[in-house]
Tab-separated table of C-alpha atoms in Angstrom:
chain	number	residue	atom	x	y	z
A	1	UNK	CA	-133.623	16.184	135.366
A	2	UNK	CA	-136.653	18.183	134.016
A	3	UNK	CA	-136.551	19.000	130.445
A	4	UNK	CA	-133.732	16.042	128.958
A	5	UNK	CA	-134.693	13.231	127.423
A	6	UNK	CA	-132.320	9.914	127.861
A	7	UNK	CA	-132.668	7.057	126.367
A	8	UNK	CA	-130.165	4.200	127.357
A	9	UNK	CA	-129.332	2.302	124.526
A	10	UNK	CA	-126.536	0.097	125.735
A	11	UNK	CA	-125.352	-0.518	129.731
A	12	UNK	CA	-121.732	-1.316	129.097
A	13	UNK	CA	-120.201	-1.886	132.533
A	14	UNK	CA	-120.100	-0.912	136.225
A	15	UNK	CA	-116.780	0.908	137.036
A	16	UNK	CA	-117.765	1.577	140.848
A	17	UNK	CA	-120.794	1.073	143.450
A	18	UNK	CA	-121.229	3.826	146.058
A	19	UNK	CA	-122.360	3.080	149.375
A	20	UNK	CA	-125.987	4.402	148.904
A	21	UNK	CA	-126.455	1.998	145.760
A	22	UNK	CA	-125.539	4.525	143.009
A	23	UNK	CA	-123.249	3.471	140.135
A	24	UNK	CA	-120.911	4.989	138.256
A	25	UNK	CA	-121.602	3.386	134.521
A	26	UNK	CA	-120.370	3.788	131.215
A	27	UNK	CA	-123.327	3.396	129.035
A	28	UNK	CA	-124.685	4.327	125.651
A	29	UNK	CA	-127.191	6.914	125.628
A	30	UNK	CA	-128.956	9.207	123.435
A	31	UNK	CA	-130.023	12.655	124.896
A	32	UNK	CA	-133.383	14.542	123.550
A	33	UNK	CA	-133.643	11.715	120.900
A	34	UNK	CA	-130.095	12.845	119.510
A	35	UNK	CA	-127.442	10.002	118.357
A	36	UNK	CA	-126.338	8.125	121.068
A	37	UNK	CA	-122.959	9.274	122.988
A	38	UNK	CA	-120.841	7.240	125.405
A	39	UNK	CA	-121.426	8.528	128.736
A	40	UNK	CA	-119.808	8.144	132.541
A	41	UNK	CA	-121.743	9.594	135.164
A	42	UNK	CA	-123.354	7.833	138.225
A	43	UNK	CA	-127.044	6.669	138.782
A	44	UNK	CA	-129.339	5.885	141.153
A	45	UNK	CA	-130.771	1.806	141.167
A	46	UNK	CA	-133.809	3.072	139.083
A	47	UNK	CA	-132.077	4.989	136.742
A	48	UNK	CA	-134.148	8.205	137.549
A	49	UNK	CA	-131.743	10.511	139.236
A	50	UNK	CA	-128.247	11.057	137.719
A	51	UNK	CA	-125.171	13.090	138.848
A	52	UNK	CA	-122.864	15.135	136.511
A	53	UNK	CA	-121.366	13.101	134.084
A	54	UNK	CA	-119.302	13.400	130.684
A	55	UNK	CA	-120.252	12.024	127.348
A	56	UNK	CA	-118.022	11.131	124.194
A	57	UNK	CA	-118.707	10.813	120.841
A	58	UNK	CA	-117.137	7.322	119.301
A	59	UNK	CA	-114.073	8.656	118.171
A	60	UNK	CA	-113.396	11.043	121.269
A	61	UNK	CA	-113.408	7.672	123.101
A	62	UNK	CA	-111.219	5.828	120.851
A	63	UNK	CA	-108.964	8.862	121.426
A	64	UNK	CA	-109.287	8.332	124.565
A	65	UNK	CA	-108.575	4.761	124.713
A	66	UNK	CA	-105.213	5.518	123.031
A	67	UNK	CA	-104.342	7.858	125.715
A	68	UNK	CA	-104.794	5.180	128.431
A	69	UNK	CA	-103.006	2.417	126.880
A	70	UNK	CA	-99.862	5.057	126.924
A	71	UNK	CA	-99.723	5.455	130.536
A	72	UNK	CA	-98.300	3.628	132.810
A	73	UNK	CA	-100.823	2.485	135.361
């Protein structure tokens, strides 16, 4: 994406592998050298090429977290 800066800070897991080798990750990542968010979106093996994701700051994910222990899945 021309024009953003990413830096990952932190892979922390794999939640799915798509057929052509891209991966939909949760990592840590810092955008235009700003501090880091969590992020889901999918990339490609190199890391070069990303879809459309959504990021969270650390206490919209805790928030987050709380919602998913409440449901029943």
């Amino acid at each position: 994406m021309a024009g953003i800066k990413y830096e990952i800070k932190e892979t922390i897991g794999v939640l799915a592998e798509g057929s052509k080798g891209w991966k939909k990750e949760l990592n840590l990542i810092s955008w235009n050298d700003k501090e880091p968010k969590y992020d889901i979106r999918e990339w490609d093996p190199a890391h070069e090429k990303m879809g459309k994701g959504v990021t969270f700051s650390k206490e919209e994910l805790v928030q987050l977290k709380e919602m998913l222990n409440k449901m029943d899945l």
